[in-house]
PDB file of C-alpha atoms in Angstrom:
ATOM      1  CA  MET A   4     176.502 -46.389  90.657  1.00 68.00           C
ATOM      2  CA  THR A   5     177.085 -44.278  87.565  1.00 78.00           C
ATOM      3  CA  ARG A   6     180.363 -44.990  85.824  1.00 85.00           C
ATOM      4  CA  LEU A   7     182.460 -41.843  85.567  1.00 91.00           C
ATOM      5  CA  ARG A   8     184.895 -40.976  82.818  1.00 94.00           C
ATOM      6  CA  ARG A   9     188.534 -41.000  83.892  1.00 95.00           C
ATOM      7  CA  ASP A  10     188.738 -37.250  83.328  1.00 96.00           C
ATOM      8  CA  HIS A  11     185.527 -36.531  85.262  1.00 97.00           C
ATOM      9  CA  TRP A  12     187.167 -34.695  88.148  1.00 97.00           C
ATOM     10  CA  LEU A  13     189.667 -32.901  85.950  1.00 98.00           C
ATOM     11  CA  ARG A  14     186.866 -31.519  83.795  1.00 97.00           C
ATOM     12  CA  HIS A  15     185.040 -30.453  86.957  1.00 97.00           C
ATOM     13  CA  ILE A  16     188.164 -28.745  88.303  1.00 98.00           C
ATOM     14  CA  GLU A  17     188.684 -26.848  85.062  1.00 97.00           C
ATOM     15  CA  HIS A  18     185.167 -25.385  85.338  1.00 97.00           C
ATOM     16  CA  LEU A  19     185.952 -23.920  88.774  1.00 98.00           C
ATOM     17  CA  ASP A  20     187.636 -20.619  89.569  1.00 98.00           C
ATOM     18  CA  PRO A  21     190.982 -21.088  91.397  1.00 98.00           C
ATOM     19  CA  GLU A  22     190.720 -17.562  92.817  1.00 98.00           C
ATOM     20  CA  ARG A  23     187.383 -18.323  94.466  1.00 98.00           C
ATOM     21  CA  ASP A  24     187.009 -22.112  94.613  1.00 98.00           C
ATOM     22  CA  TYR A  25     190.547 -23.037  95.657  1.00 98.00           C
ATOM     23  CA  GLU A  26     189.429 -25.055  98.686  1.00 98.00           C
ATOM     24  CA  GLU A  27     187.046 -27.163  96.597  1.00 98.00           C
ATOM     25  CA  ILE A  28     189.684 -27.697  93.904  1.00 98.00           C
ATOM     26  CA  HIS A  29     192.271 -28.659  96.527  1.00 98.00           C
ATOM     27  CA  ARG A  30     189.806 -31.089  98.128  1.00 98.00           C
ATOM     28  CA  ILE A  31     188.895 -32.762  94.827  1.00 98.00           C
ATOM     29  CA  SER A  32     192.523 -33.038  93.741  1.00 98.00           C
ATOM     30  CA  THR A  33     193.825 -34.434  97.021  1.00 97.00           C
ATOM     31  CA  ALA A  34     190.903 -36.688  98.017  1.00 97.00           C
ATOM     32  CA  HIS A  35     189.592 -37.879  94.628  1.00 97.00           C
ATOM     33  CA  GLU A  36     192.420 -37.614  92.093  1.00 98.00           C
ATOM     34  CA  PHE A  37     195.620 -38.141  94.108  1.00 97.00           C
ATOM     35  CA  PRO A  38     194.892 -39.372  97.662  1.00 96.00           C
ATOM     36  CA  TRP A  39     197.925 -41.671  97.994  1.00 96.00           C
ATOM     37  CA  ASP A  40     200.248 -39.373  96.093  1.00 97.00           C
ATOM     38  CA  THR A  41     199.206 -36.397  98.209  1.00 95.00           C
ATOM     39  CA  VAL A  42     200.149 -38.174 101.439  1.00 94.00           C
ATOM     40  CA  GLN A  43     203.527 -39.128  99.987  1.00 95.00           C
ATOM     41  CA  ALA A  44     204.186 -35.677  98.553  1.00 96.00           C
ATOM     42  CA  LEU A  45     203.310 -33.808 101.746  1.00 95.00           C
ATOM     43  CA  SER A  46     205.370 -36.276 103.774  1.00 94.00           C
ATOM     44  CA  PHE A  47     208.350 -35.555 101.532  1.00 96.00           C
ATOM     45  CA  ALA A  48     207.612 -31.830 101.769  1.00 97.00           C
ATOM     46  CA  LEU A  49     207.897 -31.916 105.563  1.00 95.00           C
ATOM     47  CA  TYR A  50     210.876 -34.254 105.391  1.00 96.00           C
ATOM     48  CA  ARG A  51     212.815 -31.768 103.251  1.00 97.00           C
ATOM     49  CA  THR A  52     212.506 -29.135 105.955  1.00 97.00           C
ATOM     50  CA  TYR A  53     214.622 -31.253 108.340  1.00 97.00           C
ATOM     51  CA  ALA A  54     217.693 -30.437 106.220  1.00 97.00           C
ATOM     52  CA  VAL A  55     217.423 -26.789 107.283  1.00 98.00           C
ATOM     53  CA  PRO A  56     219.366 -26.843 110.596  1.00 97.00           C
ATOM     54  CA  SER A  57     217.103 -24.353 112.394  1.00 96.00           C
ATOM     55  CA  VAL A  58     214.135 -26.631 111.652  1.00 96.00           C
ATOM     56  CA  GLY A  59     215.950 -29.901 112.340  1.00 95.00           C
ATOM     57  CA  GLN A  60     217.421 -28.602 115.609  1.00 94.00           C
ATOM     58  CA  LEU A  61     214.005 -27.466 116.865  1.00 93.00           C
ATOM     59  CA  LEU A  62     212.399 -30.816 116.043  1.00 93.00           C
ATOM     60  CA  ALA A  63     215.252 -32.689 117.704  1.00 93.00           C
ATOM     61  CA  THR A  64     215.052 -30.483 120.802  1.00 91.00           C
ATOM     62  CA  THR A  65     211.330 -31.088 121.294  1.00 88.00           C
ATOM     63  CA  GLY A  66     211.909 -34.835 120.975  1.00 87.00           C
ATOM     64  CA  GLU A  67     208.587 -35.261 119.203  1.00 84.00           C
ATOM     65  CA  LEU A  68     210.039 -36.855 116.084  1.00 86.00           C
ATOM     66  CA  THR A  69     212.910 -38.735 117.700  1.00 90.00           C
ATOM     67  CA  LYS A  70     210.974 -40.140 120.687  1.00 90.00           C
ATOM     68  CA  ARG A  71     207.356 -40.231 119.458  1.00 90.00           C
ATOM     69  CA  PRO A  72     207.576 -40.263 115.664  1.00 92.00           C
ATOM     70  CA  GLN A  73     204.271 -42.072 115.091  1.00 93.00           C
ATOM     71  CA  LYS A  74     202.328 -39.627 117.243  1.00 92.00           C
ATOM     72  CA  ARG A  75     203.997 -36.637 115.611  1.00 91.00           C
ATOM     73  CA  TYR A  76     203.188 -38.069 112.179  1.00 93.00           C
ATOM     74  CA  ASP A  77     199.575 -38.833 113.105  1.00 93.00           C
ATOM     75  CA  ASP A  78     198.979 -35.410 114.638  1.00 94.00           C
ATOM     76  CA  THR A  79     200.443 -33.589 111.647  1.00 94.00           C
ATOM     77  CA  VAL A  80     198.364 -35.608 109.165  1.00 93.00           C
ATOM     78  CA  LEU A  81     195.142 -35.216 111.148  1.00 95.00           C
ATOM     79  CA  ILE A  82     195.519 -31.476 111.738  1.00 95.00           C
ATOM     80  CA  LEU A  83     196.226 -30.752 108.071  1.00 95.00           C
ATOM     81  CA  ASP A  84     193.475 -33.183 107.071  1.00 94.00           C
ATOM     82  CA  ALA A  85     190.873 -31.359 109.180  1.00 95.00           C
ATOM     83  CA  VAL A  86     191.575 -28.136 107.293  1.00 96.00           C
ATOM     84  CA  ALA A  87     191.570 -29.821 103.888  1.00 96.00           C
ATOM     85  CA  GLU A  88     188.401 -31.840 104.479  1.00 95.00           C
ATOM     86  CA  HIS A  89     186.228 -29.253 106.171  1.00 96.00           C
ATOM     87  CA  GLY A  90     187.675 -25.922 105.024  1.00 96.00           C
ATOM     88  CA  ILE A  91     189.587 -23.223 106.863  1.00 95.00           C
ATOM     89  CA  ALA A  92     186.403 -21.375 107.897  1.00 96.00           C
ATOM     90  CA  SER A  93     184.710 -24.481 109.348  1.00 96.00           C
ATOM     91  CA  GLN A  94     184.745 -25.256 113.059  1.00 96.00           C
ATOM     92  CA  GLN A  95     187.150 -28.140 112.490  1.00 95.00           C
ATOM     93  CA  GLY A  96     189.349 -26.003 110.257  1.00 96.00           C
ATOM     94  CA  ARG A  97     189.483 -23.149 112.772  1.00 96.00           C
ATOM     95  CA  GLU A  98     190.314 -25.569 115.578  1.00 96.00           C
ATOM     96  CA  ALA A  99     193.098 -27.145 113.509  1.00 96.00           C
ATOM     97  CA  VAL A 100     194.660 -23.783 112.618  1.00 96.00           C
ATOM     98  CA  ARG A 101     194.360 -22.656 116.238  1.00 96.00           C
ATOM     99  CA  ARG A 102     196.147 -25.835 117.359  1.00 95.00           C
ATOM    100  CA  MET A 103     198.979 -25.223 114.897  1.00 94.00           C
ATOM    101  CA  ASN A 104     199.360 -21.644 116.040  1.00 95.00           C
ATOM    102  CA  GLN A 105     199.286 -22.617 119.722  1.00 94.00           C
ATOM    103  CA  MET A 106     202.064 -25.145 119.188  1.00 91.00           C
ATOM    104  CA  HIS A 107     204.211 -22.826 117.089  1.00 92.00           C
ATOM    105  CA  ARG A 108     203.927 -19.923 119.539  1.00 90.00           C
ATOM    106  CA  ARG A 109     205.820 -21.956 122.129  1.00 88.00           C
ATOM    107  CA  TYR A 110     208.997 -21.739 120.058  1.00 90.00           C
ATOM    108  CA  GLU A 111     211.073 -19.061 118.381  1.00 91.00           C
ATOM    109  CA  ILE A 112     210.497 -19.804 114.708  1.00 94.00           C
ATOM    110  CA  SER A 113     211.577 -17.233 112.148  1.00 96.00           C
ATOM    111  CA  ASN A 114     209.165 -15.950 109.537  1.00 97.00           C
ATOM    112  CA  ASP A 115     211.677 -17.078 106.901  1.00 97.00           C
ATOM    113  CA  ASP A 116     211.460 -20.670 108.130  1.00 97.00           C
ATOM    114  CA  PHE A 117     207.657 -20.460 108.179  1.00 97.00           C
ATOM    115  CA  ARG A 118     207.653 -19.187 104.589  1.00 98.00           C
ATOM    116  CA  TYR A 119     210.007 -21.968 103.501  1.00 98.00           C
ATOM    117  CA  VAL A 120     207.871 -24.707 105.079  1.00 97.00           C
ATOM    118  CA  LEU A 121     204.795 -23.218 103.411  1.00 98.00           C
ATOM    119  CA  ALA A 122     206.659 -23.215 100.092  1.00 98.00           C
ATOM    120  CA  THR A 123     207.360 -26.945 100.399  1.00 98.00           C
ATOM    121  CA  PHE A 124     203.593 -27.585 100.657  1.00 98.00           C
ATOM    122  CA  VAL A 125     203.024 -25.650  97.438  1.00 98.00           C
ATOM    123  CA  VAL A 126     205.983 -26.838  95.361  1.00 98.00           C
ATOM    124  CA  VAL A 127     206.718 -30.435  96.368  1.00 98.00           C
ATOM    125  CA  PRO A 128     203.236 -31.849  95.532  1.00 97.00           C
ATOM    126  CA  LYS A 129     203.391 -30.387  92.010  1.00 98.00           C
ATOM    127  CA  ARG A 130     206.885 -31.744  91.457  1.00 98.00           C
ATOM    128  CA  TRP A 131     205.781 -35.137  92.803  1.00 98.00           C
ATOM    129  CA  MET A 132     202.780 -35.301  90.445  1.00 98.00           C
ATOM    130  CA  ASP A 133     204.945 -34.183  87.523  1.00 97.00           C
ATOM    131  CA  ALA A 134     207.336 -37.039  88.242  1.00 97.00           C
ATOM    132  CA  TYR A 135     205.109 -39.854  89.550  1.00 98.00           C
ATOM    133  CA  GLY A 136     201.430 -38.939  89.361  1.00 98.00           C
ATOM    134  CA  TRP A 137     199.005 -40.576  86.947  1.00 98.00           C
ATOM    135  CA  ARG A 138     198.707 -37.115  85.413  1.00 98.00           C
ATOM    136  CA  ARG A 139     200.305 -33.739  86.031  1.00 97.00           C
ATOM    137  CA  HIS A 140     198.595 -30.988  87.967  1.00 98.00           C
ATOM    138  CA  CYS A 141     196.703 -28.785  85.542  1.00 98.00           C
ATOM    139  CA  PRO A 142     197.208 -24.975  85.675  1.00 98.00           C
ATOM    140  CA  THR A 143     193.921 -24.551  87.554  1.00 98.00           C
ATOM    141  CA  GLU A 144     195.128 -26.939  90.271  1.00 98.00           C
ATOM    142  CA  VAL A 145     198.509 -25.220  90.507  1.00 98.00           C
ATOM    143  CA  ARG A 146     196.873 -21.831  91.049  1.00 98.00           C
ATOM    144  CA  ALA A 147     194.299 -23.275  93.456  1.00 98.00           C
ATOM    145  CA  PHE A 148     196.990 -25.006  95.568  1.00 98.00           C
ATOM    146  CA  THR A 149     198.925 -21.737  95.650  1.00 98.00           C
ATOM    147  CA  ASN A 150     195.869 -19.831  96.860  1.00 98.00           C
ATOM    148  CA  TYR A 151     194.947 -22.554  99.339  1.00 98.00           C
ATOM    149  CA  TYR A 152     198.304 -22.401 101.076  1.00 98.00           C
ATOM    150  CA  ARG A 153     198.435 -18.614 100.817  1.00 98.00           C
ATOM    151  CA  SER A 154     195.180 -18.579 102.775  1.00 98.00           C
ATOM    152  CA  LEU A 155     196.435 -21.138 105.305  1.00 97.00           C
ATOM    153  CA  GLY A 156     199.668 -19.172 105.711  1.00 97.00           C
ATOM    154  CA  ALA A 157     197.734 -15.950 106.325  1.00 97.00           C
ATOM    155  CA  HIS A 158     195.729 -17.695 109.067  1.00 97.00           C
ATOM    156  CA  MET A 159     199.064 -18.746 110.588  1.00 96.00           C
ATOM    157  CA  ASN A 160     200.183 -15.086 110.587  1.00 96.00           C
ATOM    158  CA  ILE A 161     203.037 -15.735 108.159  1.00 97.00           C
ATOM    159  CA  GLN A 162     204.277 -12.495 106.626  1.00 97.00           C
ATOM    160  CA  ASP A 163     205.364 -11.695 103.047  1.00 98.00           C
ATOM    161  CA  ILE A 164     203.777 -14.801 101.525  1.00 98.00           C
ATOM    162  CA  PRO A 165     204.579 -15.250  97.810  1.00 98.00           C
ATOM    163  CA  GLU A 166     201.703 -14.583  95.436  1.00 98.00           C
ATOM    164  CA  THR A 167     202.393 -17.077  92.642  1.00 98.00           C
ATOM    165  CA  TYR A 168     203.578 -20.659  92.291  1.00 98.00           C
ATOM    166  CA  GLU A 169     206.693 -19.421  90.518  1.00 98.00           C
ATOM    167  CA  GLU A 170     207.541 -17.173  93.471  1.00 98.00           C
ATOM    168  CA  PHE A 171     207.053 -20.065  95.901  1.00 98.00           C
ATOM    169  CA  GLU A 172     209.294 -22.241  93.742  1.00 98.00           C
ATOM    170  CA  GLN A 173     212.009 -19.588  93.634  1.00 98.00           C
ATOM    171  CA  LEU A 174     211.776 -19.142  97.411  1.00 98.00           C
ATOM    172  CA  LEU A 175     212.114 -22.886  98.008  1.00 98.00           C
ATOM    173  CA  ASP A 176     215.075 -23.349  95.671  1.00 98.00           C
ATOM    174  CA  ASP A 177     216.908 -20.279  96.983  1.00 98.00           C
ATOM    175  CA  TYR A 178     216.297 -21.196 100.629  1.00 98.00           C
ATOM    176  CA  GLU A 179     217.509 -24.746 100.189  1.00 98.00           C
ATOM    177  CA  ARG A 180     220.561 -23.624  98.238  1.00 97.00           C
ATOM    178  CA  THR A 181     221.468 -21.266 101.080  1.00 97.00           C
ATOM    179  CA  HIS A 182     220.413 -23.257 104.141  1.00 98.00           C
ATOM    180  CA  PHE A 183     220.753 -26.973 103.390  1.00 98.00           C
ATOM    181  CA  THR A 184     223.754 -28.149 105.374  1.00 97.00           C
ATOM    182  CA  HIS A 185     224.796 -31.087 107.532  1.00 96.00           C
ATOM    183  CA  ASP A 186     223.669 -30.999 111.163  1.00 96.00           C
ATOM    184  CA  ASP A 187     223.642 -33.889 113.627  1.00 96.00           C
ATOM    185  CA  ASN A 188     220.227 -32.933 115.013  1.00 96.00           C
ATOM    186  CA  SER A 189     218.740 -32.873 111.544  1.00 96.00           C
ATOM    187  CA  VAL A 190     220.227 -36.303 110.833  1.00 97.00           C
ATOM    188  CA  ALA A 191     218.723 -37.686 114.055  1.00 96.00           C
ATOM    189  CA  VAL A 192     215.270 -36.459 113.008  1.00 96.00           C
ATOM    190  CA  SER A 193     215.737 -37.855 109.510  1.00 97.00           C
ATOM    191  CA  ASP A 194     216.881 -41.250 110.814  1.00 96.00           C
ATOM    192  CA  ALA A 195     213.873 -41.431 113.151  1.00 96.00           C
ATOM    193  CA  THR A 196     211.526 -40.645 110.275  1.00 96.00           C
ATOM    194  CA  LEU A 197     213.042 -43.302 108.014  1.00 96.00           C
ATOM    195  CA  SER A 198     212.783 -45.833 110.841  1.00 96.00           C
ATOM    196  CA  LEU A 199     209.118 -44.902 111.272  1.00 95.00           C
ATOM    197  CA  ILE A 200     208.459 -45.474 107.571  1.00 95.00           C
ATOM    198  CA  ALA A 201     210.199 -48.858 107.740  1.00 95.00           C
ATOM    199  CA  SER A 202     208.107 -49.831 110.792  1.00 95.00           C
ATOM    200  CA  TRP A 203     204.919 -49.687 108.736  1.00 95.00           C
ATOM    201  CA  TYR A 204     205.979 -52.774 106.780  1.00 95.00           C
ATOM    202  CA  PRO A 205     206.791 -56.292 108.013  1.00 94.00           C
ATOM    203  CA  GLY A 206     210.370 -57.537 108.348  1.00 90.00           C
ATOM    204  CA  PRO A 207     212.630 -57.253 105.296  1.00 94.00           C
ATOM    205  CA  LEU A 208     209.996 -55.274 103.381  1.00 96.00           C
ATOM    206  CA  GLY A 209     210.530 -52.387 105.779  1.00 95.00           C
ATOM    207  CA  ARG A 210     214.224 -52.260 104.867  1.00 95.00           C
ATOM    208  CA  VAL A 211     213.336 -52.317 101.176  1.00 96.00           C
ATOM    209  CA  VAL A 212     210.906 -49.426 101.615  1.00 96.00           C
ATOM    210  CA  ARG A 213     213.491 -47.439 103.566  1.00 96.00           C
ATOM    211  CA  ALA A 214     216.097 -47.968 100.847  1.00 96.00           C
ATOM    212  CA  SER A 215     213.528 -47.057  98.192  1.00 97.00           C
ATOM    213  CA  THR A 216     212.679 -43.856 100.053  1.00 97.00           C
ATOM    214  CA  VAL A 217     216.331 -42.823  99.991  1.00 97.00           C
ATOM    215  CA  CYS A 218     216.366 -43.477  96.230  1.00 98.00           C
ATOM    216  CA  LEU A 219     213.630 -40.876  95.799  1.00 98.00           C
ATOM    217  CA  MET A 220     215.749 -38.151  97.442  1.00 97.00           C
ATOM    218  CA  ASP A 221     217.699 -35.653  95.362  1.00 97.00           C
ATOM    219  CA  ASP A 222     221.438 -35.202  95.823  1.00 97.00           C
ATOM    220  CA  PRO A 223     221.335 -31.914  97.843  1.00 97.00           C
ATOM    221  CA  LEU A 224     219.025 -33.590 100.368  1.00 97.00           C
ATOM    222  CA  LEU A 225     221.239 -36.672 100.585  1.00 97.00           C
ATOM    223  CA  LYS A 226     224.302 -34.491 101.059  1.00 97.00           C
ATOM    224  CA  ALA A 227     222.675 -32.492 103.861  1.00 97.00           C
ATOM    225  CA  PHE A 228     221.926 -35.696 105.783  1.00 97.00           C
ATOM    226  CA  GLY A 229     225.256 -37.276 104.954  1.00 97.00           C
ATOM    227  CA  TYR A 230     223.604 -40.225 103.213  1.00 97.00           C
ATOM    228  CA  ARG A 231     225.460 -42.117 100.519  1.00 96.00           C
ATOM    229  CA  VAL A 232     224.140 -41.559  97.001  1.00 96.00           C
ATOM    230  CA  PRO A 233     222.258 -44.763  96.068  1.00 97.00           C
ATOM    231  CA  ASN A 234     223.466 -47.107  93.390  1.00 96.00           C
ATOM    232  CA  PRO A 235     222.431 -45.484  90.070  1.00 97.00           C
ATOM    233  CA  LEU A 236     220.789 -48.671  88.814  1.00 97.00           C
ATOM    234  CA  LEU A 237     218.782 -49.127  92.028  1.00 97.00           C
ATOM    235  CA  ARG A 238     217.733 -45.486  91.975  1.00 97.00           C
ATOM    236  CA  ALA A 239     216.639 -45.778  88.337  1.00 98.00           C
ATOM    237  CA  VAL A 240     214.639 -48.947  89.068  1.00 98.00           C
ATOM    238  CA  VAL A 241     212.842 -47.387  92.058  1.00 98.00           C
ATOM    239  CA  ARG A 242     211.941 -44.225  90.167  1.00 98.00           C
ATOM    240  CA  ALA A 243     210.834 -46.207  87.121  1.00 98.00           C
ATOM    241  CA  GLY A 244     208.646 -48.304  89.415  1.00 98.00           C
ATOM    242  CA  MET A 245     207.002 -45.165  90.760  1.00 98.00           C
ATOM    243  CA  ARG A 246     206.311 -43.915  87.241  1.00 98.00           C
ATOM    244  CA  LEU A 247     204.919 -47.328  86.306  1.00 98.00           C
ATOM    245  CA  ARG A 248     202.571 -47.155  89.271  1.00 98.00           C
ATOM    246  CA  GLY A 249     201.303 -43.819  87.994  1.00 97.00           C
ATOM    247  CA  ARG A 250     200.575 -45.317  84.588  1.00 97.00           C
ATOM    248  CA  ALA A 251     198.691 -48.182  86.229  1.00 98.00           C
ATOM    249  CA  VAL A 252     196.572 -45.769  88.296  1.00 97.00           C
ATOM    250  CA  ARG A 253     195.704 -43.949  85.062  1.00 97.00           C
ATOM    251  CA  LEU A 254     193.825 -47.093  83.973  1.00 96.00           C
ATOM    252  CA  LEU A 255     191.671 -47.188  87.119  1.00 95.00           C
ATOM    253  CA  PRO A 256     188.205 -45.628  87.267  1.00 95.00           C
ATOM    254  CA  PRO A 257     187.889 -42.274  89.061  1.00 96.00           C
ATOM    255  CA  ARG A 258     187.135 -42.308  92.758  1.00 95.00           C
ATOM    256  CA  HIS A 259     183.459 -41.643  93.555  1.00 94.00           C
ATOM    257  CA  GLU A 260     183.982 -41.130  97.273  1.00 95.00           C
ATOM    258  CA  PRO A 261     186.773 -38.953  98.669  1.00 96.00           C
ATOM    259  CA  PHE A 262     189.613 -40.630 100.529  1.00 95.00           C
ATOM    260  CA  PHE A 263     190.995 -38.377 103.227  1.00 93.00           C
ATOM    261  CA  ALA A 264     194.391 -38.820 104.836  1.00 87.00           C
ATOM    262  CA  ARG A 265     192.890 -39.714 108.232  1.00 87.00           C
ATOM    263  CA  ARG A 266     191.868 -43.056 106.691  1.00 89.00           C
ATOM    264  CA  SER A 267     195.433 -43.919 105.716  1.00 89.00           C
ATOM    265  CA  PRO A 268     196.737 -47.157 107.289  1.00 91.00           C
ATOM    266  CA  THR A 269     199.888 -45.288 108.307  1.00 91.00           C
ATOM    267  CA  VAL A 270     197.852 -43.203 110.790  1.00 91.00           C
ATOM    268  CA  ARG A 271     197.852 -45.591 113.726  1.00 88.00           C
ATOM    269  CA  GLY A 272     197.722 -43.786 117.032  1.00 86.00           C
ATOM    270  CA  TYR A 273     194.030 -42.989 117.531  1.00 88.00           C
ATOM    271  CA  LYS A 274     192.124 -46.261 117.379  1.00 83.00           C
ATOM    272  CA  ASN A 275     189.508 -44.896 119.816  1.00 84.00           C
ATOM    273  CA  GLY A 276     189.037 -41.581 118.012  1.00 88.00           C
ATOM    274  CA  TYR A 277     190.379 -38.095 118.595  1.00 91.00           C
ATOM    275  CA  ARG A 278     189.500 -34.436 118.907  1.00 92.00           C
ATOM    276  CA  VAL A 279     191.369 -31.910 116.810  1.00 93.00           C
ATOM    277  CA  THR A 280     191.749 -29.712 119.896  1.00 93.00           C
ATOM    278  CA  GLU A 281     193.648 -32.527 121.649  1.00 92.00           C
ATOM    279  CA  LEU A 282     196.161 -33.217 118.879  1.00 92.00           C
ATOM    280  CA  GLY A 283     199.775 -32.110 118.939  1.00 90.00           C
ATOM    281  CA  THR A 284     201.937 -30.896 121.797  1.00 84.00           C
ATOM    282  CA  PHE A 285     201.074 -28.809 124.827  1.00 82.00           C
ATOM    283  CA  ALA A 286     203.001 -26.872 127.416  1.00 73.00           C
ATOM    284  CA  PRO A 287     203.631 -28.973 130.554  1.00 63.00           C
ATOM    285  CA  GLY A 288     200.523 -29.200 132.719  1.00 51.00           C
ATOM    286  CA  THR A 289     198.131 -27.917 130.038  1.00 53.00           C
ATOM    287  CA  CYS A 290     197.266 -31.070 128.078  1.00 53.00           C
ATOM    288  CA  PRO A 291     193.448 -31.282 127.835  1.00 54.00           C
ATOM    289  CA  VAL A 292     193.361 -35.053 127.366  1.00 51.00           C
ATOM    290  CA  PRO A 293     192.339 -37.068 130.451  1.00 48.00           C
ATOM    291  CA  HIS A 294     194.990 -39.731 130.909  1.00 41.00           C
ATOM    292  CA  GLU A 295     192.510 -42.293 132.193  1.00 41.00           C
ATOM    293  CA  ALA A 296     190.454 -42.259 128.977  1.00 41.00           C
ATOM    294  CA  ARG A 297     190.515 -40.620 125.579  1.00 43.00           C
ATOM    295  CA  SER A 298     187.397 -39.301 123.898  1.00 40.00           C
ATOM    296  CA  LYS A 299     185.984 -41.389 121.098  1.00 42.00           C
ATOM    297  CA  GLU A 300     184.969 -38.272 119.196  1.00 45.00           C
ATOM    298  CA  ASN A 301     186.679 -37.787 115.856  1.00 49.00           C
ATOM    299  CA  THR A 302     186.346 -35.662 112.758  1.00 45.00           C
ATOM    300  CA  GLU A 303     184.260 -38.066 110.732  1.00 44.00           C
TER     301      GLU A 303
END
């Protein structure tokens, strides 16, 4: 196998057009350059939305995150992964977007909340890479990610989508400043998510990971959930450890083969395979999955 330079994929990205090739740039960045970081960043992006009471209350009401957190996590990862891996116009991508829209139509979700959630997907990954990635997102990636999620948002029928990264960032900061507030339902969803994260690791290590996750939260998020601000020394150590990890990854060779989120060890609920059309939630009596046996078909 030919040895690639560490900047191989970055140089490739910079030769692409983010107005036209945004799906390819997004795929290279997320599956070759930052596979682990992307999963963490998007998880934190979704987690932030719980602190908006209208979002947290809806998630608590459905019970999907408080009663079946692993399934909700798996379904979210796999649906977004199908779009990222195969493209929005592919059969898998169309099925994934259709599934998202079918689920969302069952609830009264404001366009403002939709726009905010979309903004977290654009802004949080860049901020994560700036803080902890082995390199920062280059301007071509930033524009490509913006266009990628603008396209996904349009397919979800979201209105008045921002046009630039800066507009998404302003939307996110303004929305959080206005809407972040304490709500018991939001806290219940947050607690369930932190417990899920801890469950992925054995014994005491799970508690360490949970505490470390809290150390990565900013103060407005902690305040909204009513969590105590971590010890400054512990917080500094955790964040320094994350930056050190990024520096270590910088020394590794570039990834030849893409690593998609569906291969993550934290996705645990579909050992016998899955169909994109069967992921997520359904209205009572409409679930297409036979309860006696699941299909072994998957998106590989």
